[in-house]
XYZ file of C-alpha atoms in Angstrom:
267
model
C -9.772 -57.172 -49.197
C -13.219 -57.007 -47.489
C -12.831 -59.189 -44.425
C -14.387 -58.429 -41.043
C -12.170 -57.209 -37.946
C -13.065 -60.271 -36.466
C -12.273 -62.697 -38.874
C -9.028 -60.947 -39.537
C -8.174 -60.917 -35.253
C -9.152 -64.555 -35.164
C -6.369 -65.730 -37.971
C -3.928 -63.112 -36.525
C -4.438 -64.266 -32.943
C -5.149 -61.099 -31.317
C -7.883 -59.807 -29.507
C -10.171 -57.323 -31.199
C -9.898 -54.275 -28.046
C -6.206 -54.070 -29.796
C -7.601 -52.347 -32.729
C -10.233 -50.172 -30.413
C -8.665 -46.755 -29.715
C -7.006 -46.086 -26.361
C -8.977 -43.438 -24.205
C -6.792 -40.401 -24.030
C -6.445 -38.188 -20.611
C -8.401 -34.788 -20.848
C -6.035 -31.939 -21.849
C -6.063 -30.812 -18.636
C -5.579 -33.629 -16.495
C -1.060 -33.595 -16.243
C -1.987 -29.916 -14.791
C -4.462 -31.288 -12.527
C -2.360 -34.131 -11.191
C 0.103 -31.680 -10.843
C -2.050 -29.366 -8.373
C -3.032 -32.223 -6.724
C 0.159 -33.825 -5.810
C 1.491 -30.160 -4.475
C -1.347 -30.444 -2.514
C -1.166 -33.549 -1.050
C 2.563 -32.865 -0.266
C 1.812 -29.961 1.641
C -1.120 -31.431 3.027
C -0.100 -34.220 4.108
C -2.490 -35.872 6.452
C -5.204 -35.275 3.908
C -7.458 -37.367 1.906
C -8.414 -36.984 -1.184
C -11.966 -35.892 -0.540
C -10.316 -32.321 0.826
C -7.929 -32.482 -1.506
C -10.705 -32.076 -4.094
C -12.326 -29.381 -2.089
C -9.441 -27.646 -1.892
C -9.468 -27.817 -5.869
C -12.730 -26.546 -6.497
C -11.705 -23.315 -3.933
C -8.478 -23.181 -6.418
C -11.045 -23.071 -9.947
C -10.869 -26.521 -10.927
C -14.327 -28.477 -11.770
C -13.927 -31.634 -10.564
C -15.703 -33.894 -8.323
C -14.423 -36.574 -6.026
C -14.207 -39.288 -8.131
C -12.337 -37.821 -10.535
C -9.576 -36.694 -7.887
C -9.976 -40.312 -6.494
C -8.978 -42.675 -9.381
C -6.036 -39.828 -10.112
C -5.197 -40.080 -6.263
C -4.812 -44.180 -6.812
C -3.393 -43.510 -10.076
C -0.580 -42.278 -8.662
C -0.302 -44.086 -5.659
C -1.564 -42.111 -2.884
C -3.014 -43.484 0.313
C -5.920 -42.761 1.156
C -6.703 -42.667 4.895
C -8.484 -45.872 6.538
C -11.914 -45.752 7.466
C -12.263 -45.240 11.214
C -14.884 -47.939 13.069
C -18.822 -46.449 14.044
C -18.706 -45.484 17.580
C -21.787 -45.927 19.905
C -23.723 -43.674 21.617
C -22.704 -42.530 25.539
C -24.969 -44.568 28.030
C -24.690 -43.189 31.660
C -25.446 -45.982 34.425
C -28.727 -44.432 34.930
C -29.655 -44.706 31.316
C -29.596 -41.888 30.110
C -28.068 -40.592 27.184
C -25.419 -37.472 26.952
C -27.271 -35.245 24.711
C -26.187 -31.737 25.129
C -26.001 -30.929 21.232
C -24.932 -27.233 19.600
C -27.854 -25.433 17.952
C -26.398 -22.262 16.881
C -22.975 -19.828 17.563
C -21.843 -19.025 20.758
C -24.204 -22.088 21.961
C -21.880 -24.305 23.542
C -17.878 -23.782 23.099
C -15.538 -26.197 24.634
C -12.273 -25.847 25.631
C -9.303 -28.805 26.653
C -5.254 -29.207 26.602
C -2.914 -30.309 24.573
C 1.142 -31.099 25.653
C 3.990 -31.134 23.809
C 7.997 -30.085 23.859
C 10.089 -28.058 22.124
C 13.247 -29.509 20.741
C 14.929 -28.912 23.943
C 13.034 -31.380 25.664
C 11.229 -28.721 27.828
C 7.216 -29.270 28.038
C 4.662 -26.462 26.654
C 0.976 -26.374 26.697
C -1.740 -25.240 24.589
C -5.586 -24.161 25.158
C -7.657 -24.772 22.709
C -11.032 -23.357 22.674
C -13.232 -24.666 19.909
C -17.476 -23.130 19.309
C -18.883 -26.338 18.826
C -21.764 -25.534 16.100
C -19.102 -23.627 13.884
C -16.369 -25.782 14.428
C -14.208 -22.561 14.411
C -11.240 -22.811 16.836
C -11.696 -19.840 18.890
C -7.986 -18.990 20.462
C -5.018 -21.636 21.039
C -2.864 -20.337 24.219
C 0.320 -21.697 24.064
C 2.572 -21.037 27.091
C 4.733 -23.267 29.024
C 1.787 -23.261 31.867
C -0.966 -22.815 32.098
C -3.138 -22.290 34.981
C -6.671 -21.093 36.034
C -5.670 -18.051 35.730
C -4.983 -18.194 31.973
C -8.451 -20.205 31.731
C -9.872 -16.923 32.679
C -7.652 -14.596 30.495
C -8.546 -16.600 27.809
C -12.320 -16.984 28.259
C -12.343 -13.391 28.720
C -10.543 -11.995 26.225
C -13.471 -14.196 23.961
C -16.025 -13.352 25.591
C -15.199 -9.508 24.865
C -14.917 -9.935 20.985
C -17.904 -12.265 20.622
C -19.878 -12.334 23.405
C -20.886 -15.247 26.382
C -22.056 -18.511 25.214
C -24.471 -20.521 26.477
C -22.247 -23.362 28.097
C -19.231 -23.827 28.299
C -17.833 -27.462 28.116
C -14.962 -28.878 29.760
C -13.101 -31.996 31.160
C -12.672 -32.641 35.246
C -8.663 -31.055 35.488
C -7.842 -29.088 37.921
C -7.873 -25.702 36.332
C -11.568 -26.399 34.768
C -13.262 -27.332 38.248
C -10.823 -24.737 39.942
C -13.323 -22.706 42.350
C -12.366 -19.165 40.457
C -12.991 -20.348 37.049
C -16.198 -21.700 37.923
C -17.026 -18.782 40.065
C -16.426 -16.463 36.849
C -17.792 -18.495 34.628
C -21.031 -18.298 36.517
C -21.290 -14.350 37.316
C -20.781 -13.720 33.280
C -23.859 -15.586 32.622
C -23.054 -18.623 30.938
C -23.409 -22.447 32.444
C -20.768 -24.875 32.666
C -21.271 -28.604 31.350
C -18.509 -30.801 33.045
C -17.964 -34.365 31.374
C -17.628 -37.476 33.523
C -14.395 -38.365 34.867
C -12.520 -41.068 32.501
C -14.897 -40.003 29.265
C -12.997 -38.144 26.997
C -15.467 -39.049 23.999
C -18.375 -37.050 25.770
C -16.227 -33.819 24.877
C -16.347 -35.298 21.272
C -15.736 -31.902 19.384
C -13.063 -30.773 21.240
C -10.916 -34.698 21.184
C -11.586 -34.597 17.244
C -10.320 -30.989 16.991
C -7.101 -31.940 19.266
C -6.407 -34.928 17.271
C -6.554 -33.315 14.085
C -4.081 -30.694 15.902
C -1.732 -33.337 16.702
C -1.475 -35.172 13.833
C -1.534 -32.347 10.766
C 0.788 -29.544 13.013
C 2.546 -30.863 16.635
C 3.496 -34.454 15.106
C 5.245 -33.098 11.999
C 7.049 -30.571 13.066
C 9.831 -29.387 15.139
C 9.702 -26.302 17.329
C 13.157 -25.015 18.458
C 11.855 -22.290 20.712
C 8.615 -21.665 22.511
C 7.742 -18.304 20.568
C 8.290 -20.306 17.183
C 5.687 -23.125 18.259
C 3.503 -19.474 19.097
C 4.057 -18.487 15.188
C 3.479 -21.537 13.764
C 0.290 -22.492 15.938
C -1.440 -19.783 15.166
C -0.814 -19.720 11.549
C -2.188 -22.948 11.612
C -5.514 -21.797 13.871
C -6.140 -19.497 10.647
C -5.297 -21.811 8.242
C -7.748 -24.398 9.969
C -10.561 -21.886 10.481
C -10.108 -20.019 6.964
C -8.875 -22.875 4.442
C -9.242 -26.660 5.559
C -12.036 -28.195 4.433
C -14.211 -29.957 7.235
C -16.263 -32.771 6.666
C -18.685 -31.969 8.903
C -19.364 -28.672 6.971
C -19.914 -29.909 3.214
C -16.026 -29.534 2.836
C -15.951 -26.180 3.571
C -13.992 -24.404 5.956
C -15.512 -23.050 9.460
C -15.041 -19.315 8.157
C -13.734 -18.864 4.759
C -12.160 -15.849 4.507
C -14.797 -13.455 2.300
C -12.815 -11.178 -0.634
C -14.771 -7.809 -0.801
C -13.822 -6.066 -3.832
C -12.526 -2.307 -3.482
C -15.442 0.541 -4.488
C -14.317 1.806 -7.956
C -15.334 5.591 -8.983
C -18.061 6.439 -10.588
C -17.038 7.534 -14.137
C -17.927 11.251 -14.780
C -19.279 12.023 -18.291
């Protein structure tokens, strides 16, 4: 019988994409699910944008769309678009504008609190180089003083030199008379942010949020020299590994593989 497809769906009652052929899945794509959902379950808090970067570091060619519809394929959220913030005014009109240009331009440093499963507080320092986005050091003690604002700075400013500024919230050990003394004698200038203005120390807030939510909020430290350990492994990972959108997805400083020198062969 020579009758057309669509004479022969019209008497049968069905619709003519049933006799189209299904799209089939690339041969590669239950390994790449796969990758992505270990991923995603060790990174939790991440979307799927890094979690594609993070695939392309791994060897996989891919771009984001194809890691999106997989990521809603299989049910993953993906992480709700934060609303445009405006630009700092000051009452006199002017306009906060003290921007990073290059390394060791302007770092800024801030707090973070949290306890131990004891209940007993600790604190961390983190000191973040605003053009890089690298986080410097993280102190983590259970205080911290001026005093440790200094060892800290100092320790820095050894192994990579004295920035330009060096910005900083209103507390106590940041306008303390000694740190500001120091900070002054090295060389480098200090750029205070208005009382009650967190935002204006923008870099720093983003990095301590990202802290909180993808290390302190998810895990439980049962001594202070664990929540040491763990911090820190997380400072490299952050610094060597996550991707940042700021930075193309790439990480502040990925870690660099030199290959060993082989020997000449002698003939």
């Amino acid at each position: 019988m020579k009758l057309s497809e669509r004479r022969v769906c019209r008497v049968l009652g069905q619709h003519r994409s049933t006799q189209r052929r299904r799209p089939q899945g690339r041969a590669d794509e239950e390994r790449l699910v796969a990758d992505m959902i270990e991923l995603a379950r060790q990174y939790g808090r991440y979307g799927y944008r890094r979690i594609a970067a993070l695939l392309r570091d791994a060897g996989w060619q891919v771009n984001d769309k194809r890691v999106e519809r997989l990521w809603r394929q299989e049910g993953l959220k993906v992480p709700a678009r934060h609303p445009k913030k405006g630009r700092l005014w000051l009452n006199d009109g002017s306009c906060v504008r003290l921007r990073p240009e290059y390394r060791n331009h302007v770092w800024s440093y801030d707090f973070v609190h949290c306890r131990t499963d004891d209940g007993k507080v600790f604190r961390t320092l983190n000191i973040l180089d605003e053009f890089s986005r690298e986080c410097l050091a993280i102190r983590v003690k259970r205080r911290l003083n001026s005093t440790d604002v200094i060892d800290a700075l100092s320790d820095l400013f050894i192994l990579r030199g004295v920035p330009a500024f060096i910005r900083s919230d209103n507390g106590p050990e940041f306008v303390a008379h000694a740190v500001r003394d120091w900070i002054t004698a090295v060389g480098a200038k200090t750029a205070y942010i208005e009382p009650g203005s967190p935002w204006e120390n923008g870099y720093c807030e983003s990095f301590n949020a990202r802290f909180r939510d993808e290390l302190l909020d998810g895990e439980i430290f049962y001594s202070l020299r664990e929540a040491q350990i763990l911090i820190e492994k997380w400072r490299k990972h952050y610094n060597t590994m996550r991707p940042h959108s700021a930075l193309g997805y790439r990480p502040p400083v990925p870690e660099t593989i030199v290959p060993m020198d082989r020997r000449p062969v002698m003939h």
